[in-house]
Amino acid sequence: MALTTLDGDRTSPSAADRFWQGKAALTFHKQGDRTLPEVQTQSPLKVQRPFYQDGSRVCQSVLLHTAGGMVGGDRLTYNIRLAEETHALITTAAAAKIYSRHPQPAQVNGTIYVSSGACLEWLPQEAIIFEGAQYHQSWRVDLAVDAHWLGWDILRLGRTARGERFYRGEVRSRFEVWQDGTPIWIDPQRLVGSENLWRSPHALKECPVIATMAWIGTHAEADWIDAARAAWETLPNPQLIAQSEVGVTRLQKGLLCRYRGHSTNQARRWFTTVWKQLRPRYAEPLKALPRVWQR
């Protein structure tokens, strides 16, 4: 792995006139039967050394955010490219935290390109949006005609353990996935915190966790959709299942899962079960979950 680090110079995340401008560029190429990364980072972003779990050929990379969280004005930029016939799984070492009390938004912008025969699994841990925080993210994914992308986004709105409700703050999110120049899935969202947003059955319905998982690359068969829906019913804790709502939709070339509920662990457990079902459709079966999740 080639690794380059360009350190930032902000001394404190509370400095009024300086904000983190973190960057991570990851380029994956094939060497023999393995995928290897070339990495360039700028603080506060770091990337752990890649590893290949249980003999898998899939390159697992773990992103670290050394500042411990984002404040308004911070910006993180990702540029990820996969060469032909490569397979990478990218996750994060911990949940992201978006702090409040600043008029500017914290921003995340990412571009991803996946070449022919390649696959990227973008599986970050959840983001916790403090009440009053502003968080904007924008992602553009471009796939070659026979490439695959599976990604999820799990958000907790407010620190539930502290009794926060998302009465203040804003979340803007936009995901675009294109394949061979054709738009497959474009998903813009905007949530402006208020009591009405929090309580409305057409919005959050007092659910602090919203999550989305999309898999794009191949036409999804009807039984794949049925299996994803059935996976939800097999999860433990019937009380949580009764308090939450999910949906599965077939996309033009792939499928989409939505979750609205009370538990980030429940959302990830369901997404992981669906991921295991889908993996043999585009790559080797999943042997084990990333070790960084196993705490």
Short mmCIF file of C-alpha atoms in Angstrom, two decimals:
data_model
loop_
_atom_site.label_atom_id
_atom_site.label_comp_id
_atom_site.label_asym_id
_atom_site.label_seq_id
_atom_site.Cartn_x
_atom_site.Cartn_y
_atom_site.Cartn_z
CA MET A 1 0.00 0.00 0.00
CA ALA A 2 1.27 3.44 -0.90
CA LEU A 3 0.42 5.95 1.84
CA THR A 4 0.79 9.71 1.82
CA THR A 5 -0.29 11.99 4.68
CA LEU A 6 -0.59 15.76 4.53
CA ASP A 7 -1.22 17.09 8.03
CA GLY A 8 -3.60 19.97 8.61
CA ASP A 9 -2.70 22.84 10.92
CA ARG A 10 -5.84 23.50 12.97
CA THR A 11 -4.97 23.40 16.65
CA SER A 12 -8.50 23.24 18.07
CA PRO A 13 -11.89 22.17 16.66
CA SER A 14 -13.43 25.19 18.42
CA ALA A 15 -11.24 27.76 16.66
CA ALA A 16 -13.54 30.35 15.12
CA ASP A 17 -11.48 30.99 12.00
CA ARG A 18 -10.19 27.51 11.20
CA PHE A 19 -12.01 24.35 10.27
CA TRP A 20 -10.91 20.88 9.30
CA GLN A 21 -10.63 20.33 5.56
CA GLY A 22 -10.01 16.59 5.58
CA LYS A 23 -9.39 14.64 2.39
CA ALA A 24 -9.01 10.98 1.51
CA ALA A 25 -8.18 9.66 -1.95
CA LEU A 26 -8.21 5.87 -2.33
CA THR A 27 -7.33 4.15 -5.59
CA PHE A 28 -7.62 0.37 -5.74
CA HIS A 29 -5.80 -1.76 -8.29
CA LYS A 30 -5.32 -5.47 -8.83
CA GLN A 31 -2.08 -7.26 -8.07
CA GLY A 32 -2.19 -11.00 -8.60
CA ASP A 33 -5.46 -12.21 -7.08
CA ARG A 34 -5.69 -9.38 -4.55
CA THR A 35 -6.89 -5.80 -4.51
CA LEU A 36 -4.37 -3.27 -3.21
CA PRO A 37 -4.97 0.40 -2.34
CA GLU A 38 -3.01 3.56 -2.90
CA VAL A 39 -3.95 6.14 -0.29
CA GLN A 40 -3.51 9.88 0.15
CA THR A 41 -4.99 11.59 3.20
CA GLN A 42 -5.14 15.02 4.76
CA SER A 43 -5.94 15.43 8.47
CA PRO A 44 -8.13 14.65 10.24
CA LEU A 45 -8.73 11.67 7.94
CA LYS A 46 -6.49 8.60 8.16
CA VAL A 47 -6.73 5.11 6.67
CA GLN A 48 -5.63 1.96 8.47
CA ARG A 49 -3.51 -0.58 6.69
CA PRO A 50 -5.65 -2.89 4.53
CA PHE A 51 -6.34 -6.43 5.57
CA TYR A 52 -7.85 -9.53 4.02
CA GLN A 53 -10.09 -11.29 6.50
CA ASP A 54 -10.23 -15.09 6.67
CA GLY A 55 -8.36 -15.53 3.40
CA SER A 56 -10.74 -13.33 1.42
CA ARG A 57 -9.47 -11.51 -1.66
CA VAL A 58 -11.58 -8.47 -0.75
CA CYS A 59 -9.53 -5.49 0.43
CA GLN A 60 -10.93 -4.07 3.67
CA SER A 61 -10.00 -0.45 4.43
CA VAL A 62 -10.98 1.36 7.63
CA LEU A 63 -11.29 5.15 7.71
CA LEU A 64 -10.34 7.05 10.87
CA HIS A 65 -11.52 10.56 11.75
CA THR A 66 -8.92 11.64 14.30
CA ALA A 67 -10.69 14.87 15.32
CA GLY A 68 -13.41 12.83 17.02
CA GLY A 69 -16.28 14.60 15.26
CA MET A 70 -17.31 17.44 12.96
CA VAL A 71 -18.39 20.98 13.76
CA GLY A 72 -20.02 23.53 11.49
CA GLY A 73 -17.56 24.66 8.83
CA ASP A 74 -15.69 21.36 8.71
CA ARG A 75 -15.52 19.62 5.34
CA LEU A 76 -14.52 16.08 4.45
CA THR A 77 -13.86 15.13 0.82
CA TYR A 78 -13.55 11.57 -0.50
CA ASN A 79 -12.35 10.45 -3.93
CA ILE A 80 -12.51 6.67 -4.44
CA ARG A 81 -11.62 4.82 -7.62
CA LEU A 82 -11.56 1.10 -8.34
CA ALA A 83 -9.70 -0.38 -11.30
CA GLU A 84 -11.07 -3.31 -13.29
CA GLU A 85 -11.75 -6.60 -11.48
CA THR A 86 -11.05 -5.17 -8.02
CA HIS A 87 -13.19 -5.52 -4.89
CA ALA A 88 -12.95 -3.21 -1.89
CA LEU A 89 -14.91 -2.86 1.34
CA ILE A 90 -14.62 0.49 3.12
CA THR A 91 -15.95 1.13 6.61
CA THR A 92 -15.19 3.44 9.54
CA ALA A 93 -13.62 2.80 12.93
CA ALA A 94 -16.42 4.44 14.92
CA ALA A 95 -19.67 6.34 14.65
CA ALA A 96 -19.39 9.85 13.23
CA LYS A 97 -20.48 12.72 15.48
CA ILE A 98 -21.84 16.00 14.13
CA TYR A 99 -21.77 18.70 16.81
CA SER A 100 -24.13 21.66 17.07
CA ARG A 101 -23.86 25.38 17.98
CA HIS A 102 -22.48 26.73 14.74
CA PRO A 103 -24.31 28.56 11.92
CA GLN A 104 -22.37 26.81 9.14
CA PRO A 105 -23.01 23.19 8.13
CA ALA A 106 -20.56 20.35 8.47
CA GLN A 107 -20.12 18.95 4.96
CA VAL A 108 -19.18 15.60 3.45
CA ASN A 109 -18.66 15.32 -0.32
CA GLY A 110 -17.68 12.15 -2.12
CA THR A 111 -17.07 10.91 -5.65
CA ILE A 112 -16.74 7.23 -6.51
CA TYR A 113 -15.82 5.51 -9.77
CA VAL A 114 -16.04 1.72 -10.14
CA SER A 115 -14.55 0.19 -13.29
CA SER A 116 -15.69 -2.84 -15.25
CA GLY A 117 -15.95 -6.03 -13.23
CA ALA A 118 -15.16 -4.22 -9.97
CA CYS A 119 -17.20 -3.85 -6.79
CA LEU A 120 -17.22 -1.36 -3.93
CA GLU A 121 -18.99 -1.90 -0.62
CA TRP A 122 -19.30 1.42 1.23
CA LEU A 123 -20.41 0.52 4.77
CA PRO A 124 -19.66 3.30 7.28
CA GLN A 125 -20.83 3.13 10.86
CA GLU A 126 -23.68 5.42 11.83
CA ALA A 127 -23.59 9.22 12.06
CA ILE A 128 -25.00 10.87 15.20
CA ILE A 129 -26.42 14.30 14.41
CA PHE A 130 -26.63 16.34 17.62
CA GLU A 131 -29.81 18.38 18.06
CA GLY A 132 -29.19 21.80 16.51
CA ALA A 133 -26.44 20.59 14.17
CA GLN A 134 -26.35 21.19 10.44
CA TYR A 135 -25.08 18.33 8.30
CA HIS A 136 -24.87 18.28 4.50
CA GLN A 137 -23.61 15.30 2.49
CA SER A 138 -23.41 14.74 -1.26
CA TRP A 139 -22.25 11.59 -3.07
CA ARG A 140 -21.86 10.79 -6.76
CA VAL A 141 -21.21 7.16 -7.77
CA ASP A 142 -20.34 6.24 -11.36
CA LEU A 143 -20.36 2.57 -12.33
CA ALA A 144 -19.15 0.86 -15.46
CA VAL A 145 -21.67 -1.32 -17.24
CA ASP A 146 -20.85 -4.49 -15.24
CA ALA A 147 -19.67 -2.92 -11.99
CA HIS A 148 -21.43 -3.11 -8.61
CA TRP A 149 -21.88 -0.78 -5.64
CA LEU A 150 -23.48 -1.54 -2.30
CA GLY A 151 -23.72 1.23 0.26
CA TRP A 152 -25.63 2.31 3.31
CA ASP A 153 -26.26 5.45 5.32
CA ILE A 154 -27.45 5.23 8.95
CA LEU A 155 -28.35 8.43 10.82
CA ARG A 156 -29.32 8.98 14.45
CA LEU A 157 -31.03 12.35 14.83
CA GLY A 158 -30.25 13.62 18.32
CA ARG A 159 -28.60 11.97 21.28
CA THR A 160 -31.45 9.77 22.42
CA ALA A 161 -29.76 8.80 25.70
CA ARG A 162 -29.76 12.48 26.67
CA GLY A 163 -33.39 12.93 25.74
CA GLU A 164 -32.70 14.99 22.62
CA ARG A 165 -35.37 15.27 19.95
CA PHE A 166 -34.61 16.68 16.53
CA TYR A 167 -36.50 19.93 17.09
CA ARG A 168 -33.59 22.01 15.77
CA GLY A 169 -31.00 21.44 13.07
CA GLU A 170 -30.88 20.43 9.42
CA VAL A 171 -29.80 17.41 7.44
CA ARG A 172 -29.35 17.57 3.67
CA SER A 173 -28.36 14.43 1.84
CA ARG A 174 -28.00 13.61 -1.85
CA PHE A 175 -26.91 10.30 -3.34
CA GLU A 176 -26.58 9.81 -7.08
CA VAL A 177 -25.67 6.49 -8.66
CA TRP A 178 -25.11 6.30 -12.42
CA GLN A 179 -24.23 3.26 -14.48
CA ASP A 180 -22.77 3.51 -17.95
CA GLY A 181 -23.92 7.14 -18.10
CA THR A 182 -27.51 6.35 -17.08
CA PRO A 183 -28.99 7.59 -13.78
CA ILE A 184 -30.10 4.56 -11.74
CA TRP A 185 -30.87 6.08 -8.33
CA ILE A 186 -31.00 9.75 -7.33
CA ASP A 187 -32.07 10.37 -3.75
CA PRO A 188 -32.21 13.96 -2.43
CA GLN A 189 -33.41 14.45 1.16
CA ARG A 190 -33.82 17.46 3.42
CA LEU A 191 -34.90 17.38 7.07
CA VAL A 192 -35.34 20.65 8.96
CA GLY A 193 -35.69 19.99 12.66
CA SER A 194 -39.00 20.95 14.27
CA GLU A 195 -41.59 19.48 16.60
CA ASN A 196 -43.85 18.83 13.62
CA LEU A 197 -41.11 16.95 11.76
CA TRP A 198 -40.41 14.91 14.87
CA ARG A 199 -44.02 13.94 15.58
CA SER A 200 -45.59 13.71 12.12
CA PRO A 201 -46.39 10.17 10.88
CA HIS A 202 -45.34 11.40 7.43
CA ALA A 203 -41.87 12.39 8.69
CA LEU A 204 -39.98 10.94 11.67
CA LYS A 205 -42.95 9.72 13.74
CA GLU A 206 -40.77 10.16 16.87
CA CYS A 207 -38.19 7.76 15.42
CA PRO A 208 -34.63 9.02 15.90
CA VAL A 209 -33.01 6.59 13.44
CA ILE A 210 -33.41 6.67 9.66
CA ALA A 211 -31.34 4.49 7.37
CA THR A 212 -30.99 3.58 3.70
CA MET A 213 -29.17 0.75 1.93
CA ALA A 214 -28.86 0.46 -1.84
CA TRP A 215 -27.33 -2.20 -4.04
CA ILE A 216 -26.89 -1.32 -7.70
CA GLY A 217 -25.37 -3.19 -10.61
CA THR A 218 -27.74 -5.94 -11.79
CA HIS A 219 -31.46 -6.45 -12.22
CA ALA A 220 -32.93 -7.74 -8.96
CA GLU A 221 -35.19 -10.78 -9.15
CA ALA A 222 -38.52 -10.80 -7.33
CA ASP A 223 -37.36 -13.48 -4.89
CA TRP A 224 -34.43 -11.25 -3.83
CA ILE A 225 -36.93 -8.58 -2.81
CA ASP A 226 -39.01 -11.16 -0.93
CA ALA A 227 -35.91 -12.45 0.87
CA ALA A 228 -34.92 -8.94 1.97
CA ARG A 229 -38.40 -8.34 3.41
CA ALA A 230 -38.43 -11.73 5.13
CA ALA A 231 -35.05 -11.00 6.70
CA TRP A 232 -36.62 -8.17 8.68
CA GLU A 233 -39.19 -10.47 10.27
CA THR A 234 -36.52 -12.92 11.45
CA LEU A 235 -34.62 -10.35 13.55
CA PRO A 236 -34.69 -10.71 17.35
CA ASN A 237 -36.59 -8.33 19.66
CA PRO A 238 -40.20 -8.32 18.37
CA GLN A 239 -40.90 -5.15 20.36
CA LEU A 240 -38.37 -3.16 18.36
CA ILE A 241 -39.71 -4.65 15.14
CA ALA A 242 -43.22 -3.52 16.07
CA GLN A 243 -41.99 0.03 16.80
CA SER A 244 -40.09 0.36 13.51
CA GLU A 245 -40.97 0.43 9.83
CA VAL A 246 -39.05 -0.84 6.81
CA GLY A 247 -39.50 -1.06 3.08
CA VAL A 248 -37.80 -2.79 0.15
CA THR A 249 -38.07 -1.52 -3.42
CA ARG A 250 -36.76 -2.87 -6.70
CA LEU A 251 -34.67 -0.32 -8.59
CA GLN A 252 -33.99 -0.22 -12.31
CA LYS A 253 -30.82 -2.25 -11.67
CA GLY A 254 -30.71 -3.19 -8.01
CA LEU A 255 -32.72 -2.83 -4.83
CA LEU A 256 -33.31 -0.29 -2.07
CA CYS A 257 -33.96 -0.83 1.66
CA ARG A 258 -35.35 1.85 4.00
CA TYR A 259 -35.56 1.86 7.80
CA ARG A 260 -37.30 4.20 10.26
CA GLY A 261 -37.06 3.22 13.90
CA HIS A 262 -35.24 3.45 17.21
CA SER A 263 -32.06 1.37 16.96
CA THR A 264 -28.96 1.81 14.82
CA ASN A 265 -27.94 -1.74 15.75
CA GLN A 266 -31.27 -3.08 14.49
CA ALA A 267 -30.94 -1.18 11.21
CA ARG A 268 -27.40 -2.44 10.66
CA ARG A 269 -28.34 -6.00 11.60
CA TRP A 270 -31.11 -6.02 9.00
CA PHE A 271 -28.90 -4.42 6.36
CA THR A 272 -26.15 -6.93 7.12
CA THR A 273 -28.54 -9.86 6.69
CA VAL A 274 -29.65 -8.50 3.30
CA TRP A 275 -26.01 -7.88 2.37
CA LYS A 276 -25.18 -11.52 3.12
CA GLN A 277 -28.05 -12.61 0.88
CA LEU A 278 -26.89 -10.40 -1.98
CA ARG A 279 -23.14 -11.03 -1.80
CA PRO A 280 -23.17 -14.31 -3.84
CA ARG A 281 -24.97 -12.42 -6.63
CA TYR A 282 -21.91 -10.28 -7.37
CA ALA A 283 -18.90 -11.70 -5.45
CA GLU A 284 -17.70 -14.45 -3.15
CA PRO A 285 -20.03 -15.30 -0.24
CA LEU A 286 -19.49 -13.27 2.92
CA LYS A 287 -17.45 -15.31 5.39
CA ALA A 288 -17.23 -12.87 8.31
CA LEU A 289 -18.17 -9.31 9.24
CA PRO A 290 -15.44 -6.66 9.41
CA ARG A 291 -13.50 -7.05 12.65
CA VAL A 292 -13.75 -3.35 13.45
CA TRP A 293 -17.50 -3.89 14.04
CA GLN A 294 -16.89 -6.68 16.53
CA ARG A 295 -16.57 -4.84 19.82
#
